[in-house]
Amino acid sequence: MKASAEDIEGAFDRAFAGLEQARENHGTKLAPREVGTVTALSMGIASVSGLPGIGFEELIRFPGDVFGIAFNVDEDEIGVVLLGDYAHLSAGDEVERTGRVMDVAVGDGLLGRVIDALGAPLDGGGSVDAGERMPIERPAAHIMDRAPVTVPLQTGLKVIDALIPIGRGQRELILGDRQTGKTAIAIDAILNQRGKDVVCVYCAIGQRASSVAKVVAVLRDQGAMSHTVVVVTEGNEAPGLAYIAPYAATSIAEHFMEAGRDVLIVYDDLTQHARAYRELSLLLRRPPGREAFPGDIFYVHSRLLERSTRLRKELGGGSLTALPIIETEAQNMSAYIPTNLISITDGQIVLSPTLFELGVLPAVDVGKSVSRVGGKAQRAAYRAVAGDLKLAYAQFEELETFARFGARLDDGTRKSIEHGRRIRACLNQAESAPVPVPAQIAILLALAAGLLDDVPIDRIADAERTLRELAAVIPAEVREHLDTGDTLSDEDRATILDMARHAIAAFLPPTTPGTGPEPEPGHREAR
């Protein structure tokens, strides 16, 4: 059946009418763009010209979706820190302003994930589900927005929780020579936050891939990844990524803190961060200072660590506790970066290679370690025994030095040394085995009362294990006082000590009464 001329004409009219409507709806939009040119490339940096309106730390887009941060904003050219693989870039490439600063994805979707400093997933778990982005550089909370540090952050390590306590919102530096167990302390602190509603962020800066994989495997095996975000930059990546990694991790942590949650962040380690910043600064022709570090390295680290705090209840009451890690060389704590960070933080945990070689783990040098604000947050049960223990341990270390010379010792000195050896043995702890609060209190009370002084030193580990098991059968009302941080009453203390005496009796020599010796005057129970 042939179409009539009227049908064909109507079809054309409808087609032309549609085209005319589409033409009317279409409007050309002009948007200004600033385009520059790469003039030179170096290891991790680029020099760019032709962007007169660029701002400091603004993000710049390079070919291949590589980004960079404007670091040096000079009159003729811009020094840019590259973030990512820059092997395909060359002089003459066009670059473009983005009009924004570097930001990172934040939110609950990051929990359990391993990401890089740009927020890209590294664990093969698909795209990161985050509904919000935050700048990596943010001002620290105002003084008036901060609350005192009054709540303890339990690490599960007896030597730290008892003698160098950490509070929520504190910044506690971990420093020591390489291979002395710095990362192990931080990982144990993360493992101990299971079931305590504390979000953890582990930031690996310039680490070997094998080391990071080992840490992630420990967190997964121990069931700690559900409350942890891991931010990773490997040692073979661009130094710009190592520079921005801790800032990105802190923004992720701040999102949870501002939501009213308690957060623990670990920077492992800021030595690599400082070296990356030194490398970038020297390549950008910034003048070097002490140890060739740029003059603003102190400000770089202080503006990072000042973001850790505890907020007032009106602002949600969240907290951000920082555990930065620093590597020293030959125990030189007076080097530039260690002294900077010691002055920025609220205390330091010093690890001794000598103790590590002797098998004292964790190898914490109690004499050089300090917590400037954590004592205010420490539980009352710890405070009742920590003072006497720290004094007895310090006396022991001093006497032990003299005893090595073969000097003749009186009975009181010998007893102090034997007591100190048992303190050191009881504070020893295996890796990835945090001890709960009731078990720690039982051990510390027994130590302070001198109940372990007659136990042979080779059986101290078994006696300490028995005391840990004792915590499971402590009466519920006493355990509740320990968990809530209330002051131990004389009845509670007597109950725990009586149970400890019966538990330790099996490890005493046959000639020693089963009830244990009377406490020495220097070992008296703290009131």
Short mmCIF file of N, CA and C in Angstrom, two decimals, residues 250-413:
data_model
loop_
_atom_site.label_atom_id
_atom_site.label_comp_id
_atom_site.label_asym_id
_atom_site.label_seq_id
_atom_site.Cartn_x
_atom_site.Cartn_y
_atom_site.Cartn_z
N THR A 250 44.62 11.15 58.60
CA THR A 250 44.08 11.95 59.70
C THR A 250 42.69 12.48 59.35
N SER A 251 42.46 12.87 58.10
CA SER A 251 41.12 13.32 57.71
C SER A 251 40.11 12.19 57.83
N ILE A 252 40.52 10.97 57.46
CA ILE A 252 39.63 9.81 57.62
C ILE A 252 39.29 9.63 59.10
N ALA A 253 40.31 9.75 59.95
CA ALA A 253 40.09 9.59 61.40
C ALA A 253 39.22 10.72 61.96
N GLU A 254 39.44 11.94 61.48
CA GLU A 254 38.67 13.08 61.98
C GLU A 254 37.18 12.95 61.66
N HIS A 255 36.86 12.32 60.54
CA HIS A 255 35.45 12.12 60.21
C HIS A 255 34.75 11.32 61.31
N PHE A 256 35.41 10.26 61.78
CA PHE A 256 34.82 9.45 62.86
C PHE A 256 34.81 10.23 64.17
N MET A 257 35.89 10.99 64.44
CA MET A 257 35.94 11.76 65.68
C MET A 257 34.82 12.78 65.73
N GLU A 258 34.58 13.48 64.62
CA GLU A 258 33.53 14.49 64.60
C GLU A 258 32.14 13.88 64.67
N ALA A 259 32.04 12.57 64.41
CA ALA A 259 30.77 11.87 64.57
C ALA A 259 30.58 11.39 66.01
N GLY A 260 31.49 11.76 66.91
CA GLY A 260 31.36 11.40 68.32
C GLY A 260 32.01 10.10 68.72
N ARG A 261 32.88 9.54 67.86
CA ARG A 261 33.51 8.25 68.16
C ARG A 261 34.95 8.45 68.61
N ASP A 262 35.47 7.46 69.31
CA ASP A 262 36.88 7.46 69.72
C ASP A 262 37.70 6.79 68.63
N VAL A 263 38.83 7.42 68.28
CA VAL A 263 39.66 6.94 67.17
C VAL A 263 41.11 6.84 67.64
N LEU A 264 41.79 5.80 67.18
CA LEU A 264 43.22 5.62 67.40
C LEU A 264 43.90 5.60 66.04
N ILE A 265 44.89 6.48 65.85
CA ILE A 265 45.62 6.52 64.57
C ILE A 265 47.10 6.25 64.83
N VAL A 266 47.69 5.42 63.98
CA VAL A 266 49.10 5.05 64.08
C VAL A 266 49.80 5.55 62.82
N TYR A 267 50.87 6.33 62.99
CA TYR A 267 51.69 6.79 61.86
C TYR A 267 52.98 5.97 61.86
N ASP A 268 53.14 5.10 60.89
CA ASP A 268 54.28 4.17 60.86
C ASP A 268 55.05 4.33 59.54
N ASP A 269 56.11 5.10 59.51
CA ASP A 269 56.56 5.95 60.59
C ASP A 269 56.87 7.32 60.02
N LEU A 270 56.98 8.32 60.91
CA LEU A 270 57.18 9.70 60.48
C LEU A 270 58.62 9.98 60.08
N THR A 271 59.53 9.07 60.35
CA THR A 271 60.88 9.21 59.81
C THR A 271 60.84 9.18 58.29
N GLN A 272 60.11 8.22 57.74
CA GLN A 272 59.98 8.13 56.27
C GLN A 272 59.24 9.35 55.73
N HIS A 273 58.27 9.85 56.48
CA HIS A 273 57.55 11.04 56.05
C HIS A 273 58.49 12.24 55.97
N ALA A 274 59.32 12.41 56.99
CA ALA A 274 60.27 13.52 56.99
C ALA A 274 61.27 13.39 55.85
N ARG A 275 61.71 12.18 55.57
CA ARG A 275 62.68 11.99 54.47
C ARG A 275 62.03 12.29 53.13
N ALA A 276 60.76 11.89 52.96
CA ALA A 276 60.06 12.19 51.71
C ALA A 276 59.92 13.70 51.53
N TYR A 277 59.59 14.41 52.62
CA TYR A 277 59.44 15.86 52.52
C TYR A 277 60.79 16.52 52.26
N ARG A 278 61.84 16.01 52.86
CA ARG A 278 63.18 16.55 52.59
C ARG A 278 63.55 16.36 51.12
N GLU A 279 63.25 15.18 50.58
CA GLU A 279 63.55 14.91 49.17
C GLU A 279 62.80 15.88 48.26
N LEU A 280 61.51 16.07 48.53
CA LEU A 280 60.72 16.98 47.70
C LEU A 280 61.24 18.42 47.82
N SER A 281 61.58 18.82 49.02
CA SER A 281 62.02 20.21 49.24
C SER A 281 63.35 20.48 48.55
N LEU A 282 64.27 19.52 48.63
CA LEU A 282 65.56 19.73 47.97
C LEU A 282 65.40 19.75 46.45
N LEU A 283 64.54 18.91 45.90
CA LEU A 283 64.30 18.92 44.46
C LEU A 283 63.64 20.21 44.00
N LEU A 284 62.83 20.79 44.90
CA LEU A 284 62.16 22.05 44.56
C LEU A 284 63.04 23.26 44.89
N ARG A 285 64.29 23.02 45.22
CA ARG A 285 65.28 24.07 45.47
C ARG A 285 64.94 24.91 46.69
N ARG A 286 64.28 24.31 47.67
CA ARG A 286 64.07 25.03 48.92
C ARG A 286 65.35 24.96 49.75
N PRO A 287 65.67 26.01 50.48
CA PRO A 287 66.95 26.01 51.20
C PRO A 287 66.97 24.96 52.31
N PRO A 288 68.03 24.15 52.39
CA PRO A 288 68.13 23.14 53.46
C PRO A 288 68.56 23.76 54.78
N GLY A 289 68.18 23.08 55.88
CA GLY A 289 68.59 23.52 57.21
C GLY A 289 69.35 22.41 57.91
N ARG A 290 69.06 22.20 59.18
CA ARG A 290 69.78 21.20 59.97
C ARG A 290 69.53 19.81 59.39
N GLU A 291 70.62 19.05 59.23
CA GLU A 291 70.58 17.69 58.66
C GLU A 291 69.90 17.68 57.30
N ALA A 292 69.98 18.81 56.58
CA ALA A 292 69.44 19.00 55.23
C ALA A 292 67.92 19.00 55.19
N PHE A 293 67.26 18.93 56.36
CA PHE A 293 65.80 19.06 56.38
C PHE A 293 65.43 20.52 56.17
N PRO A 294 64.31 20.79 55.50
CA PRO A 294 63.87 22.18 55.34
C PRO A 294 63.47 22.78 56.68
N GLY A 295 63.48 24.10 56.75
CA GLY A 295 63.22 24.78 58.01
C GLY A 295 61.82 24.59 58.54
N ASP A 296 60.86 24.23 57.67
CA ASP A 296 59.47 24.12 58.13
C ASP A 296 59.07 22.68 58.45
N ILE A 297 60.04 21.79 58.63
CA ILE A 297 59.68 20.39 58.92
C ILE A 297 58.98 20.29 60.28
N PHE A 298 59.34 21.15 61.23
CA PHE A 298 58.66 21.15 62.52
C PHE A 298 57.18 21.51 62.33
N TYR A 299 56.92 22.53 61.51
CA TYR A 299 55.54 22.94 61.26
C TYR A 299 54.77 21.85 60.52
N VAL A 300 55.43 21.15 59.62
CA VAL A 300 54.79 20.07 58.86
C VAL A 300 54.25 19.00 59.82
N HIS A 301 55.05 18.62 60.81
CA HIS A 301 54.62 17.58 61.75
C HIS A 301 53.69 18.13 62.83
N SER A 302 53.90 19.37 63.26
CA SER A 302 53.06 19.91 64.32
C SER A 302 51.63 20.12 63.83
N ARG A 303 51.45 20.58 62.60
CA ARG A 303 50.08 20.80 62.12
C ARG A 303 49.37 19.47 61.85
N LEU A 304 50.15 18.40 61.72
CA LEU A 304 49.56 17.07 61.59
C LEU A 304 49.11 16.55 62.96
N LEU A 305 50.00 16.63 63.95
CA LEU A 305 49.71 16.03 65.25
C LEU A 305 48.79 16.89 66.11
N GLU A 306 48.72 18.19 65.83
CA GLU A 306 47.81 19.05 66.59
C GLU A 306 46.35 18.71 66.31
N ARG A 307 46.09 17.96 65.27
CA ARG A 307 44.71 17.58 64.95
C ARG A 307 44.19 16.48 65.87
N SER A 308 45.08 15.88 66.64
CA SER A 308 44.67 14.85 67.60
C SER A 308 44.23 15.52 68.89
N THR A 309 43.04 15.20 69.35
CA THR A 309 42.50 15.85 70.53
C THR A 309 41.27 15.10 71.01
N ARG A 310 40.70 15.60 72.08
CA ARG A 310 39.39 15.13 72.55
C ARG A 310 38.44 16.31 72.51
N LEU A 311 37.30 16.16 71.85
CA LEU A 311 36.35 17.25 71.68
C LEU A 311 35.41 17.35 72.88
N ARG A 312 34.88 18.54 73.08
CA ARG A 312 33.90 18.74 74.15
C ARG A 312 32.62 17.97 73.87
N LYS A 313 31.85 17.71 74.91
CA LYS A 313 30.60 16.96 74.75
C LYS A 313 29.63 17.67 73.80
N GLU A 314 29.65 19.00 73.81
CA GLU A 314 28.76 19.75 72.93
C GLU A 314 29.08 19.50 71.46
N LEU A 315 30.30 19.08 71.17
CA LEU A 315 30.72 18.79 69.80
C LEU A 315 30.76 17.29 69.52
N GLY A 316 30.15 16.52 70.37
CA GLY A 316 30.07 15.08 70.15
C GLY A 316 30.91 14.26 71.10
N GLY A 317 31.95 14.87 71.70
CA GLY A 317 32.77 14.14 72.67
C GLY A 317 33.70 13.11 72.07
N GLY A 318 33.91 13.15 70.76
CA GLY A 318 34.82 12.19 70.13
C GLY A 318 36.27 12.52 70.45
N SER A 319 37.15 11.56 70.20
CA SER A 319 38.58 11.77 70.47
C SER A 319 39.41 11.15 69.36
N LEU A 320 40.60 11.71 69.18
CA LEU A 320 41.56 11.18 68.22
C LEU A 320 42.89 11.04 68.94
N THR A 321 43.29 9.79 69.18
CA THR A 321 44.55 9.48 69.86
C THR A 321 45.60 9.11 68.83
N ALA A 322 46.76 9.72 68.89
CA ALA A 322 47.81 9.48 67.89
C ALA A 322 48.98 8.73 68.51
N LEU A 323 49.47 7.73 67.78
CA LEU A 323 50.69 7.01 68.15
C LEU A 323 51.68 7.14 66.99
N PRO A 324 52.37 8.28 66.89
CA PRO A 324 53.40 8.40 65.84
C PRO A 324 54.62 7.56 66.19
N ILE A 325 55.25 7.01 65.18
CA ILE A 325 56.43 6.16 65.37
C ILE A 325 57.62 6.85 64.70
N ILE A 326 58.76 6.83 65.38
CA ILE A 326 59.99 7.43 64.87
C ILE A 326 61.14 6.43 65.03
N GLU A 327 61.98 6.35 64.02
CA GLU A 327 63.15 5.47 64.09
C GLU A 327 64.38 6.29 64.44
N THR A 328 65.08 5.89 65.51
CA THR A 328 66.32 6.56 65.89
C THR A 328 67.51 5.78 65.36
N GLU A 329 68.65 6.44 65.35
CA GLU A 329 69.90 5.81 64.91
C GLU A 329 70.85 5.74 66.09
N ALA A 330 71.19 4.53 66.49
CA ALA A 330 72.08 4.31 67.64
C ALA A 330 71.57 5.00 68.89
N GLN A 331 70.24 4.92 69.10
CA GLN A 331 69.57 5.49 70.28
C GLN A 331 69.79 6.99 70.43
N ASN A 332 70.01 7.68 69.32
CA ASN A 332 70.25 9.12 69.36
C ASN A 332 68.91 9.86 69.40
N MET A 333 68.42 10.10 70.61
CA MET A 333 67.15 10.81 70.77
C MET A 333 67.30 12.31 70.55
N SER A 334 68.53 12.82 70.47
CA SER A 334 68.74 14.25 70.31
C SER A 334 68.89 14.65 68.84
N ALA A 335 68.63 13.74 67.91
CA ALA A 335 68.66 14.09 66.50
C ALA A 335 67.50 15.04 66.20
N TYR A 336 67.52 15.64 65.01
CA TYR A 336 66.59 16.72 64.69
C TYR A 336 65.13 16.28 64.74
N ILE A 337 64.78 15.24 64.01
CA ILE A 337 63.38 14.81 63.92
C ILE A 337 62.88 14.26 65.27
N PRO A 338 63.63 13.38 65.96
CA PRO A 338 63.16 12.92 67.27
C PRO A 338 62.92 14.05 68.27
N THR A 339 63.82 15.03 68.35
CA THR A 339 63.61 16.12 69.31
C THR A 339 62.39 16.96 68.91
N ASN A 340 62.20 17.17 67.62
CA ASN A 340 61.01 17.89 67.17
C ASN A 340 59.75 17.19 67.67
N LEU A 341 59.67 15.90 67.44
CA LEU A 341 58.44 15.18 67.76
C LEU A 341 58.27 14.98 69.26
N ILE A 342 59.35 14.86 69.99
CA ILE A 342 59.23 14.77 71.45
C ILE A 342 58.61 16.06 71.99
N SER A 343 58.97 17.20 71.40
CA SER A 343 58.42 18.48 71.88
C SER A 343 56.98 18.69 71.42
N ILE A 344 56.56 18.04 70.33
CA ILE A 344 55.20 18.19 69.83
C ILE A 344 54.23 17.29 70.60
N THR A 345 54.67 16.10 70.97
CA THR A 345 53.78 15.09 71.54
C THR A 345 53.68 15.23 73.06
N ASP A 346 52.81 14.41 73.66
CA ASP A 346 52.52 14.48 75.10
C ASP A 346 53.28 13.43 75.89
N GLY A 347 54.33 12.89 75.34
CA GLY A 347 55.10 11.86 76.02
C GLY A 347 55.71 10.92 75.00
N GLN A 348 56.59 10.05 75.46
CA GLN A 348 57.22 9.11 74.54
C GLN A 348 57.45 7.76 75.19
N ILE A 349 57.33 6.72 74.37
CA ILE A 349 57.67 5.35 74.78
C ILE A 349 58.97 5.01 74.07
N VAL A 350 60.04 4.86 74.85
CA VAL A 350 61.37 4.63 74.30
C VAL A 350 61.68 3.14 74.35
N LEU A 351 62.08 2.59 73.21
CA LEU A 351 62.43 1.17 73.13
C LEU A 351 63.95 1.02 73.10
N SER A 352 64.44 0.06 73.85
CA SER A 352 65.88 -0.13 74.00
C SER A 352 66.33 -1.37 73.24
N PRO A 353 67.30 -1.24 72.34
CA PRO A 353 67.82 -2.44 71.66
C PRO A 353 68.52 -3.39 72.61
N THR A 354 69.09 -2.86 73.71
CA THR A 354 69.75 -3.73 74.70
C THR A 354 68.73 -4.66 75.35
N LEU A 355 67.57 -4.10 75.76
CA LEU A 355 66.53 -4.94 76.35
C LEU A 355 65.98 -5.92 75.31
N PHE A 356 65.86 -5.46 74.08
CA PHE A 356 65.36 -6.35 73.03
C PHE A 356 66.28 -7.55 72.84
N GLU A 357 67.59 -7.30 72.86
CA GLU A 357 68.55 -8.40 72.69
C GLU A 357 68.52 -9.35 73.89
N LEU A 358 68.15 -8.82 75.06
CA LEU A 358 68.05 -9.68 76.25
C LEU A 358 66.75 -10.47 76.29
N GLY A 359 65.86 -10.22 75.34
CA GLY A 359 64.59 -10.94 75.32
C GLY A 359 63.51 -10.30 76.16
N VAL A 360 63.72 -9.04 76.61
CA VAL A 360 62.70 -8.33 77.37
C VAL A 360 61.75 -7.68 76.37
N LEU A 361 60.57 -8.25 76.22
CA LEU A 361 59.62 -7.78 75.21
C LEU A 361 58.28 -7.47 75.88
N PRO A 362 57.67 -6.32 75.58
CA PRO A 362 58.21 -5.23 74.76
C PRO A 362 59.39 -4.56 75.44
N ALA A 363 60.36 -4.13 74.61
CA ALA A 363 61.64 -3.62 75.13
C ALA A 363 61.53 -2.16 75.52
N VAL A 364 60.61 -1.85 76.42
CA VAL A 364 60.36 -0.47 76.83
C VAL A 364 61.35 -0.07 77.91
N ASP A 365 62.06 1.04 77.66
CA ASP A 365 62.96 1.60 78.66
C ASP A 365 62.11 2.49 79.57
N VAL A 366 61.72 1.97 80.72
CA VAL A 366 60.81 2.67 81.61
C VAL A 366 61.42 3.96 82.13
N GLY A 367 62.72 3.99 82.32
CA GLY A 367 63.38 5.18 82.85
C GLY A 367 63.33 6.36 81.90
N LYS A 368 63.39 6.12 80.61
CA LYS A 368 63.38 7.21 79.63
C LYS A 368 61.99 7.51 79.08
N SER A 369 61.04 6.64 79.34
CA SER A 369 59.68 6.82 78.83
C SER A 369 58.86 7.65 79.80
N VAL A 370 57.90 8.40 79.25
CA VAL A 370 57.07 9.26 80.08
C VAL A 370 55.74 9.49 79.38
N SER A 371 54.70 9.69 80.18
CA SER A 371 53.39 10.08 79.66
C SER A 371 52.95 11.31 80.42
N ARG A 372 52.87 12.45 79.72
CA ARG A 372 52.68 13.73 80.43
C ARG A 372 51.24 13.96 80.84
N VAL A 373 50.28 13.39 80.13
CA VAL A 373 48.88 13.63 80.48
C VAL A 373 48.12 12.34 80.77
N GLY A 374 48.69 11.19 80.42
CA GLY A 374 47.97 9.93 80.59
C GLY A 374 47.68 9.56 82.02
N GLY A 375 48.51 10.05 82.96
CA GLY A 375 48.28 9.73 84.37
C GLY A 375 46.94 10.24 84.87
N LYS A 376 46.46 11.34 84.29
CA LYS A 376 45.16 11.88 84.69
C LYS A 376 44.03 10.95 84.26
N ALA A 377 44.28 10.17 83.20
CA ALA A 377 43.24 9.29 82.66
C ALA A 377 43.36 7.86 83.19
N GLN A 378 44.44 7.54 83.87
CA GLN A 378 44.67 6.17 84.31
C GLN A 378 43.63 5.73 85.33
N ARG A 379 43.23 4.47 85.25
CA ARG A 379 42.26 3.93 86.20
C ARG A 379 42.82 3.95 87.62
N ALA A 380 41.93 4.13 88.58
CA ALA A 380 42.35 4.26 89.98
C ALA A 380 43.07 3.01 90.46
N ALA A 381 42.65 1.83 89.98
CA ALA A 381 43.28 0.58 90.43
C ALA A 381 44.74 0.53 89.98
N TYR A 382 45.05 1.07 88.80
CA TYR A 382 46.44 1.13 88.35
C TYR A 382 47.24 2.12 89.19
N ARG A 383 46.64 3.28 89.44
CA ARG A 383 47.36 4.31 90.19
C ARG A 383 47.73 3.83 91.59
N ALA A 384 46.94 2.90 92.14
CA ALA A 384 47.20 2.41 93.50
C ALA A 384 48.49 1.61 93.58
N VAL A 385 48.94 1.07 92.45
CA VAL A 385 50.13 0.21 92.49
C VAL A 385 51.25 0.71 91.59
N ALA A 386 50.93 1.58 90.61
CA ALA A 386 51.92 1.96 89.60
C ALA A 386 53.08 2.73 90.21
N GLY A 387 52.80 3.63 91.17
CA GLY A 387 53.87 4.44 91.74
C GLY A 387 54.93 3.60 92.41
N ASP A 388 54.52 2.66 93.26
CA ASP A 388 55.49 1.79 93.94
C ASP A 388 56.25 0.92 92.96
N LEU A 389 55.54 0.42 91.94
CA LEU A 389 56.19 -0.46 90.96
C LEU A 389 57.25 0.30 90.17
N LYS A 390 56.92 1.51 89.73
CA LYS A 390 57.88 2.27 88.94
C LYS A 390 59.12 2.61 89.76
N LEU A 391 58.91 2.97 91.03
CA LEU A 391 60.04 3.27 91.90
C LEU A 391 60.90 2.03 92.13
N ALA A 392 60.24 0.90 92.42
CA ALA A 392 60.99 -0.35 92.65
C ALA A 392 61.75 -0.78 91.40
N TYR A 393 61.13 -0.58 90.24
CA TYR A 393 61.77 -0.98 88.98
C TYR A 393 62.96 -0.08 88.68
N ALA A 394 62.84 1.22 88.93
CA ALA A 394 63.95 2.14 88.71
C ALA A 394 65.11 1.82 89.65
N GLN A 395 64.81 1.53 90.93
CA GLN A 395 65.86 1.15 91.87
C GLN A 395 66.55 -0.13 91.43
N PHE A 396 65.76 -1.08 90.94
CA PHE A 396 66.33 -2.35 90.49
C PHE A 396 67.31 -2.13 89.34
N GLU A 397 66.94 -1.29 88.36
CA GLU A 397 67.82 -1.08 87.21
C GLU A 397 69.14 -0.44 87.63
N GLU A 398 69.07 0.47 88.61
CA GLU A 398 70.30 1.10 89.08
C GLU A 398 71.15 0.11 89.87
N LEU A 399 70.51 -0.69 90.73
CA LEU A 399 71.26 -1.67 91.52
C LEU A 399 71.83 -2.77 90.63
N GLU A 400 71.10 -3.14 89.60
CA GLU A 400 71.56 -4.21 88.70
C GLU A 400 72.87 -3.81 88.03
N THR A 401 73.01 -2.54 87.71
CA THR A 401 74.25 -2.06 87.09
C THR A 401 75.44 -2.27 88.03
N PHE A 402 75.27 -1.94 89.29
CA PHE A 402 76.35 -2.13 90.25
C PHE A 402 76.61 -3.60 90.52
N ALA A 403 75.55 -4.41 90.52
CA ALA A 403 75.71 -5.84 90.82
C ALA A 403 76.57 -6.54 89.77
N ARG A 404 76.63 -5.98 88.56
CA ARG A 404 77.43 -6.61 87.50
C ARG A 404 78.92 -6.56 87.81
N PHE A 405 79.33 -5.63 88.67
CA PHE A 405 80.75 -5.51 89.00
C PHE A 405 81.18 -6.50 90.07
N GLY A 406 80.25 -7.34 90.51
CA GLY A 406 80.58 -8.35 91.51
C GLY A 406 80.71 -7.79 92.91
N ALA A 407 80.09 -6.66 93.15
CA ALA A 407 80.16 -6.06 94.48
C ALA A 407 79.40 -6.93 95.48
N ARG A 408 79.85 -6.90 96.73
CA ARG A 408 79.18 -7.66 97.79
C ARG A 408 77.90 -6.90 98.18
N LEU A 409 76.78 -7.59 98.17
CA LEU A 409 75.49 -6.95 98.39
C LEU A 409 74.90 -7.38 99.72
N ASP A 410 74.27 -6.44 100.40
CA ASP A 410 73.59 -6.80 101.65
C ASP A 410 72.23 -7.42 101.32
N ASP A 411 71.57 -7.94 102.37
CA ASP A 411 70.31 -8.65 102.17
C ASP A 411 69.23 -7.75 101.56
N GLY A 412 69.12 -6.50 102.00
CA GLY A 412 68.11 -5.59 101.48
C GLY A 412 68.31 -5.32 100.00
N THR A 413 69.58 -5.13 99.58
CA THR A 413 69.86 -4.88 98.17
C THR A 413 69.54 -6.09 97.33
#
